[in-house]
Structures are given as C-alpha cells and as structure tokens.
JSON list of C-alpha atoms in Angstrom, two decimals:
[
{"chain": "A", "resi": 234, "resn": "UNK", "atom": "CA", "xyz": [48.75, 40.81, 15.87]},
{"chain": "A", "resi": 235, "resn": "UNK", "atom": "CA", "xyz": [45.19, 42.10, 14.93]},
{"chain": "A", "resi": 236, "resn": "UNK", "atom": "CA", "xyz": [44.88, 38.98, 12.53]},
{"chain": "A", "resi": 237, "resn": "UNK", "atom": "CA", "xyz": [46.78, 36.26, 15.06]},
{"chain": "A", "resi": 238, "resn": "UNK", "atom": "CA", "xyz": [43.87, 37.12, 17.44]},
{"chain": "A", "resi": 239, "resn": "UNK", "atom": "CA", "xyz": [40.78, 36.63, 14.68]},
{"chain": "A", "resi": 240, "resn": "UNK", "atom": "CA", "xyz": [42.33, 33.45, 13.97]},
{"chain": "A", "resi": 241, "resn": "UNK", "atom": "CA", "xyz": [42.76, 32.10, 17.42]},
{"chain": "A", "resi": 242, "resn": "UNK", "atom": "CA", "xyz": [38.89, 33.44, 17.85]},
{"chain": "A", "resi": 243, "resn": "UNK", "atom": "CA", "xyz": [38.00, 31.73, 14.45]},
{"chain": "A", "resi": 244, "resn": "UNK", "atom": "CA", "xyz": [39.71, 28.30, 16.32]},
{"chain": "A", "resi": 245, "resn": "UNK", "atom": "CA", "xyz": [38.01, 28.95, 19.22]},
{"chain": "A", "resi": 246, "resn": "UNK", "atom": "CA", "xyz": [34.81, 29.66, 18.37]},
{"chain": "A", "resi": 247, "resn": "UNK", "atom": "CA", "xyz": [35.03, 26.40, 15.79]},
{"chain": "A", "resi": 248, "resn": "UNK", "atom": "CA", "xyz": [35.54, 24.53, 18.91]},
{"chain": "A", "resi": 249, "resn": "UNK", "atom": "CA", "xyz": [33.22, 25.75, 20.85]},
{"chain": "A", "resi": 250, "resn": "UNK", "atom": "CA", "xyz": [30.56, 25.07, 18.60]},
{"chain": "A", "resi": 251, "resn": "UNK", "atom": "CA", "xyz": [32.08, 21.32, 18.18]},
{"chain": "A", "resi": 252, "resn": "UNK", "atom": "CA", "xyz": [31.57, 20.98, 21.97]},
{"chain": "A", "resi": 253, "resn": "UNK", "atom": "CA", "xyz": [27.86, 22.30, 21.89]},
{"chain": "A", "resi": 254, "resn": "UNK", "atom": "CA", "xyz": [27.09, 20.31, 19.15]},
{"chain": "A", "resi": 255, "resn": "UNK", "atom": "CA", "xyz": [28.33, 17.28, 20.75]},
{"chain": "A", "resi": 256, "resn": "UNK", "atom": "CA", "xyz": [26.58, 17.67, 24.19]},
{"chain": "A", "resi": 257, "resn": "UNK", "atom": "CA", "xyz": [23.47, 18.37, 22.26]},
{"chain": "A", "resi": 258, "resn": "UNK", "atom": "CA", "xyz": [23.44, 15.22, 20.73]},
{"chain": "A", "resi": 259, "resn": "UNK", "atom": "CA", "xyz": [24.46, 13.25, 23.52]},
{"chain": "A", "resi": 260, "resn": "UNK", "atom": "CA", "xyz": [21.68, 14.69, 25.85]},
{"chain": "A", "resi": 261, "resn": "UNK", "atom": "CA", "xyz": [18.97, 13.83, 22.60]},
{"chain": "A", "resi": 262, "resn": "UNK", "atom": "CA", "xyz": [19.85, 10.15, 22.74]},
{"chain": "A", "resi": 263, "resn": "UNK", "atom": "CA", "xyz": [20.10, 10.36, 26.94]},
{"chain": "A", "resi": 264, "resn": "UNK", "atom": "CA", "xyz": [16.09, 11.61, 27.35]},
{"chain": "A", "resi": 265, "resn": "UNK", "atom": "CA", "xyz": [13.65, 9.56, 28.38]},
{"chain": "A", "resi": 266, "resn": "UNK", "atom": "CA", "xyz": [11.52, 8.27, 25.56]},
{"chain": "A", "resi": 267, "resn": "UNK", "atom": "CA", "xyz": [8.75, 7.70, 28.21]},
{"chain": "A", "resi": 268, "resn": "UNK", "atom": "CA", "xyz": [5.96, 10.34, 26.75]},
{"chain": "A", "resi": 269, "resn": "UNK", "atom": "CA", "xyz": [6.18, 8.68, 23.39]},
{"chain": "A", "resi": 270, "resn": "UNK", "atom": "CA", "xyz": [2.11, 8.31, 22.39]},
{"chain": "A", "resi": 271, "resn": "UNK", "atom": "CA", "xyz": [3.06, 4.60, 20.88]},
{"chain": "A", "resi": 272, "resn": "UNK", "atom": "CA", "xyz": [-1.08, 4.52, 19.94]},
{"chain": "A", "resi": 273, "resn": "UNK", "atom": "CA", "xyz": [0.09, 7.21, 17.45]},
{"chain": "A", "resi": 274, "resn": "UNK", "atom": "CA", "xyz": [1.70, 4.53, 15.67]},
{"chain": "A", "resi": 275, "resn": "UNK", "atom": "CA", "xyz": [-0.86, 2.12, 15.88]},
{"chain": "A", "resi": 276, "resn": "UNK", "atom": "CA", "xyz": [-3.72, 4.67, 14.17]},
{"chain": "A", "resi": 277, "resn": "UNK", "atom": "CA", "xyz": [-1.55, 5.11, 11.50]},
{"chain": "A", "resi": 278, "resn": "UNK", "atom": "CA", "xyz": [-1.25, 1.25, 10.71]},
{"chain": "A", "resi": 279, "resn": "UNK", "atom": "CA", "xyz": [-5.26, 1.17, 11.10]},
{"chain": "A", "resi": 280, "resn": "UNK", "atom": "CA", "xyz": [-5.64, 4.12, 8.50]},
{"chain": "A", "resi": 281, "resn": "UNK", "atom": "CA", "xyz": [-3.20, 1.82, 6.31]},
{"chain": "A", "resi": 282, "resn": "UNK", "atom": "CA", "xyz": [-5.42, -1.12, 6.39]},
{"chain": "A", "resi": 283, "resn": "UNK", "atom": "CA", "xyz": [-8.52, 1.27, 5.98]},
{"chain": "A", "resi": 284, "resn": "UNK", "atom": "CA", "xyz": [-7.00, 2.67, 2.74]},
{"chain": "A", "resi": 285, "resn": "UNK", "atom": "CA", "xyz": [-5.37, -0.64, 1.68]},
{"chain": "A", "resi": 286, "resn": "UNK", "atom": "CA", "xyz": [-9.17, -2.09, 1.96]},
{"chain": "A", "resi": 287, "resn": "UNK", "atom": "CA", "xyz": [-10.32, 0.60, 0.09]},
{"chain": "A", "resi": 288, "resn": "UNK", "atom": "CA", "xyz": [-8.71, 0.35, -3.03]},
{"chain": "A", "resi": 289, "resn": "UNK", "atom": "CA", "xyz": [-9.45, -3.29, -2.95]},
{"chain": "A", "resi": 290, "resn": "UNK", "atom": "CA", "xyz": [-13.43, -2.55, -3.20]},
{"chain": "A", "resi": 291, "resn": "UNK", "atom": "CA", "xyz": [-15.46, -5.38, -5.07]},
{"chain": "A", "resi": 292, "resn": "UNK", "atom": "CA", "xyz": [-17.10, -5.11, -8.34]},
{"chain": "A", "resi": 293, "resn": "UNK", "atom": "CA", "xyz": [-20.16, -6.60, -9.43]},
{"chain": "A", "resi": 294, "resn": "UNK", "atom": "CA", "xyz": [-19.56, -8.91, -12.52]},
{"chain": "A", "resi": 295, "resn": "UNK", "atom": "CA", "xyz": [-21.26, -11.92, -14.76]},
{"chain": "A", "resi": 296, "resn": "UNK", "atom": "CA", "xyz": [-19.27, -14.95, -15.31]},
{"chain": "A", "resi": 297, "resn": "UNK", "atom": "CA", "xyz": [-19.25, -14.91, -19.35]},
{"chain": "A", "resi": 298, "resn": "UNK", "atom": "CA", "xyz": [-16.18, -17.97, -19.62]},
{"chain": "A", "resi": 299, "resn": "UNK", "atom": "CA", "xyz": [-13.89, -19.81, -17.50]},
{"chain": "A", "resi": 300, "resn": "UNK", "atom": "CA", "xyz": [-10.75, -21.07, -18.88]},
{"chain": "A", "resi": 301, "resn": "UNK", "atom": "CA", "xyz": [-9.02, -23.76, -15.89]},
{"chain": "A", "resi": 302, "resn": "UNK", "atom": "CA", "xyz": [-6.10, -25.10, -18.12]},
{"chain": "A", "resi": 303, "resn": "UNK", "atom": "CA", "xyz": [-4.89, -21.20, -18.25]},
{"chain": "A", "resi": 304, "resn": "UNK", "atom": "CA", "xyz": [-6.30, -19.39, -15.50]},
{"chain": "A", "resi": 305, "resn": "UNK", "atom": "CA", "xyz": [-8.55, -17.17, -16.69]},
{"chain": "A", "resi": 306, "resn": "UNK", "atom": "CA", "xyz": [-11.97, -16.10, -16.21]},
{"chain": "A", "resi": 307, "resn": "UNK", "atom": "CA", "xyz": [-14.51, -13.89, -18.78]},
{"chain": "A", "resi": 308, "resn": "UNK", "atom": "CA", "xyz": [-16.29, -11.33, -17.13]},
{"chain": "A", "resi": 309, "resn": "UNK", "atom": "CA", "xyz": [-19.09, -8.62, -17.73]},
{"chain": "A", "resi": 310, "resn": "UNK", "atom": "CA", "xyz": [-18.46, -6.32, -14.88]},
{"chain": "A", "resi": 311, "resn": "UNK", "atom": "CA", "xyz": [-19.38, -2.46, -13.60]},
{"chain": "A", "resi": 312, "resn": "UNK", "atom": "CA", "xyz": [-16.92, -0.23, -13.33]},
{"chain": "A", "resi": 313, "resn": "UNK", "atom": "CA", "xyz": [-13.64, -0.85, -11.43]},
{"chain": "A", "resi": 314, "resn": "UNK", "atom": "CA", "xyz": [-13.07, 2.07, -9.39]},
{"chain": "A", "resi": 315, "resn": "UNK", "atom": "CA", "xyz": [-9.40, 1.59, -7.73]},
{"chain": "A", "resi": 316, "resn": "UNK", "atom": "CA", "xyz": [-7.90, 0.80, -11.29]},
{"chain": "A", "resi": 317, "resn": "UNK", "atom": "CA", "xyz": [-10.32, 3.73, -12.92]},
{"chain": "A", "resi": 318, "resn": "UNK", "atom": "CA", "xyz": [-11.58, 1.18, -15.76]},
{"chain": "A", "resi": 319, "resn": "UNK", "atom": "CA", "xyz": [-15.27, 1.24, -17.15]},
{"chain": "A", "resi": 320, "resn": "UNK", "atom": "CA", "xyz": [-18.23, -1.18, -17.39]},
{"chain": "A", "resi": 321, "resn": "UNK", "atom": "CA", "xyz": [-17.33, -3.53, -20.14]},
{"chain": "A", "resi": 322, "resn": "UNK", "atom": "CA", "xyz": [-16.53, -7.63, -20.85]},
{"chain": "A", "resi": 323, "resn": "UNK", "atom": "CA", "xyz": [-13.00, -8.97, -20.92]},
{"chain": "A", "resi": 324, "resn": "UNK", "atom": "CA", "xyz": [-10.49, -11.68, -19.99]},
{"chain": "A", "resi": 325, "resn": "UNK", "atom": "CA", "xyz": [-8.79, -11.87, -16.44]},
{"chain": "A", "resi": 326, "resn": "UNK", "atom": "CA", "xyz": [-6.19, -13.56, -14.87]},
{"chain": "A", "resi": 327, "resn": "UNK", "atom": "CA", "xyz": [-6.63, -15.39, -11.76]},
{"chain": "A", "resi": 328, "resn": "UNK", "atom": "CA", "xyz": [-3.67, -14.55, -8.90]},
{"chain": "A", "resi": 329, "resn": "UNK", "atom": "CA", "xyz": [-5.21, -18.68, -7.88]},
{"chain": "A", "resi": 330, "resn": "UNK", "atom": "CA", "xyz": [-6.78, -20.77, -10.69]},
{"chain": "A", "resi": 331, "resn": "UNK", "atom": "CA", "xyz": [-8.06, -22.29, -7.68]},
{"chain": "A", "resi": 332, "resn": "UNK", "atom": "CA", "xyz": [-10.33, -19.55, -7.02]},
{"chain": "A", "resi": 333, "resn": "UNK", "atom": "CA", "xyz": [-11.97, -20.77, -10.15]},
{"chain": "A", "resi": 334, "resn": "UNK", "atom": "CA", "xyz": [-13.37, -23.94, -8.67]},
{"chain": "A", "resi": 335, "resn": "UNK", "atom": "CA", "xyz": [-17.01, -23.66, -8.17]},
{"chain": "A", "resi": 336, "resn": "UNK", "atom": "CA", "xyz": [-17.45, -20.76, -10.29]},
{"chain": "A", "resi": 337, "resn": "UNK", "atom": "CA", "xyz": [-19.34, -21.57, -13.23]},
{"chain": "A", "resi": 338, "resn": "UNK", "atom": "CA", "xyz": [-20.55, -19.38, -16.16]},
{"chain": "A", "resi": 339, "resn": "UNK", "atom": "CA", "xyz": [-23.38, -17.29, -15.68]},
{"chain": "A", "resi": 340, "resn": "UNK", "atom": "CA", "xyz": [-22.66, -16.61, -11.96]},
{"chain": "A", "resi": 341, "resn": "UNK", "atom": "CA", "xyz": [-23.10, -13.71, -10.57]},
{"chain": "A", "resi": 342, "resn": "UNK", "atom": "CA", "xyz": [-19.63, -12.61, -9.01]},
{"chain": "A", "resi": 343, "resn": "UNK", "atom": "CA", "xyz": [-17.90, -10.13, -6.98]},
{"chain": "A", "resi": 344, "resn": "UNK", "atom": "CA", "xyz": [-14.29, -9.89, -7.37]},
{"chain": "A", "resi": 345, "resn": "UNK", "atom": "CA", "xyz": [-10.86, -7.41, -6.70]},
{"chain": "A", "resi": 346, "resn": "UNK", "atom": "CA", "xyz": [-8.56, -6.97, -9.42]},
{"chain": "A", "resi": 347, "resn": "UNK", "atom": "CA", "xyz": [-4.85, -5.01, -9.17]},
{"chain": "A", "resi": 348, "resn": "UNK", "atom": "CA", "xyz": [-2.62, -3.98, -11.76]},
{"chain": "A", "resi": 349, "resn": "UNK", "atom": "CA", "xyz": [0.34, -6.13, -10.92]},
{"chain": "A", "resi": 350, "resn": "UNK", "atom": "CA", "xyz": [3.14, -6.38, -13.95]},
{"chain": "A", "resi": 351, "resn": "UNK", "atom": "CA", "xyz": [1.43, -3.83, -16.33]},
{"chain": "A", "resi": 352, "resn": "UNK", "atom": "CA", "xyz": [-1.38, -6.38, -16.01]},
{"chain": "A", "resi": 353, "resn": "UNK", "atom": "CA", "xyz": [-4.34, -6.87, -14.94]},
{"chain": "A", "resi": 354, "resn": "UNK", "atom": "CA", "xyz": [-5.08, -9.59, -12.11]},
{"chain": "A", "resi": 355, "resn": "UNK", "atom": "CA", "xyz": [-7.76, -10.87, -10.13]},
{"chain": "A", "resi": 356, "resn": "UNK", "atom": "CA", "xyz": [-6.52, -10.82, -6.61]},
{"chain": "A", "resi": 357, "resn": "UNK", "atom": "CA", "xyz": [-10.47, -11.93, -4.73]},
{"chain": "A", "resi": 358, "resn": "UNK", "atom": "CA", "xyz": [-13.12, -13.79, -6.58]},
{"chain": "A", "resi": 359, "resn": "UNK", "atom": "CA", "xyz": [-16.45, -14.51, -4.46]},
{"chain": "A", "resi": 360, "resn": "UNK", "atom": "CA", "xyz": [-19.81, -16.08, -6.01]},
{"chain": "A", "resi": 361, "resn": "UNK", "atom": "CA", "xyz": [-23.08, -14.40, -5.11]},
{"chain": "A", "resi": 362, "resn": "UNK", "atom": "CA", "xyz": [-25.51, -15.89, -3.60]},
{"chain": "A", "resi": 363, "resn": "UNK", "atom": "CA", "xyz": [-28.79, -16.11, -5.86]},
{"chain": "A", "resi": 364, "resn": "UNK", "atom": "CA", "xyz": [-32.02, -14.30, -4.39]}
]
C-alpha cells in the first residue's frame, strides 16, 4: 500500500506542477506590456548605424587608372582600417561603374571599400576638392 500511495503522490504532484506551469504562462502573456522603455529599442538601432558608419570610414587615395568598359578604378591609397589592409596601389571594383563618371586620373579621392564575395569592392567613391 506504501508504494500505491508514492505513486498516486508521484501523479499528483506531476499534475500539480502541470497546473502551475500553465497558470504561469497564461498570467506572462495576460500583463500589461505598458512599462516597456520602447526608446531602449530605438538606442540600440542608433548604436547600429553608429557602428555600421564606422566600419565604412573613408580612405584617402590617388586616382592612378580608370578602366569604364570593366569597372574598375587604380588607386594609391592609406591604409584601410575596417578591412585591416595597408598603404599600397591596386585595382578595385566599383559596386556602380557609374561612380566612375567624373573621376579622372590623378584625382585626389576618398572612397569605402567592403569585402563582399571574398572580394574586394568599392561601395563610396567621392572626389576631393583641390585646395
């Protein structure tokens, strides 16, 4: 009889724990969401930008060749910092072989390149303006 009784308690207590866990769920979804800080949510989409903006920084660069048919451009440029490469001349992609237009060699440029494809791709291109 000892044993009938730890098994009815074992059922018992299973079911018991099935109805707590039920009205505990059901009185979550009932509260209020009324003291939710919803400006939480929108300093977390600014920080976003901020670091989005960050990694995008422009580099300082000297138009060496421009290639229109292909989309590509020739540049000396400084180091760029959110892809970790060093000072040094090579061939880019454009993302816009219209960004080309008015660009002519010699310029003085600033420009954003990303890693997109295992390759590397000018995403902003901007001539300086000469002193």
């Amino acid at each position: 009889m000892i044993k009938n009784n730890n098994l009815m308690s074992v059922a018992t207590m299973s079911k018991t724990l099935g109805l707590m866990l039920l009205v505990s769920c059901s009185s979550a979804s009932a509260m209020p969401h009324d003291g939710v800080n919803h400006a939480a949510h929108a300093e977390v989409a600014q920080t976003a930008n901020a670091a989005q903006q960050k990694t995008t920084e422009l580099t300082k660069a000297t138009v060496r060749k421009i290639d229109l048919a292909e989309g590509k451009i020739t540049l000396k440029h400084e180091a760029i910092q959110n892809i970790g490469m060093p000072a040094m001349t090579m061939v880019f992609k454009v993302a816009d072989p219209a960004m080309l237009q008015g660009i002519a060699v010699d310029d003085a440029v600033l420009f954003a390149a990303e890693k997109q494809d295992r390759k590397l791709l000018i995403t902003a291109l901007e001539k300086q303006q000469k002193p």
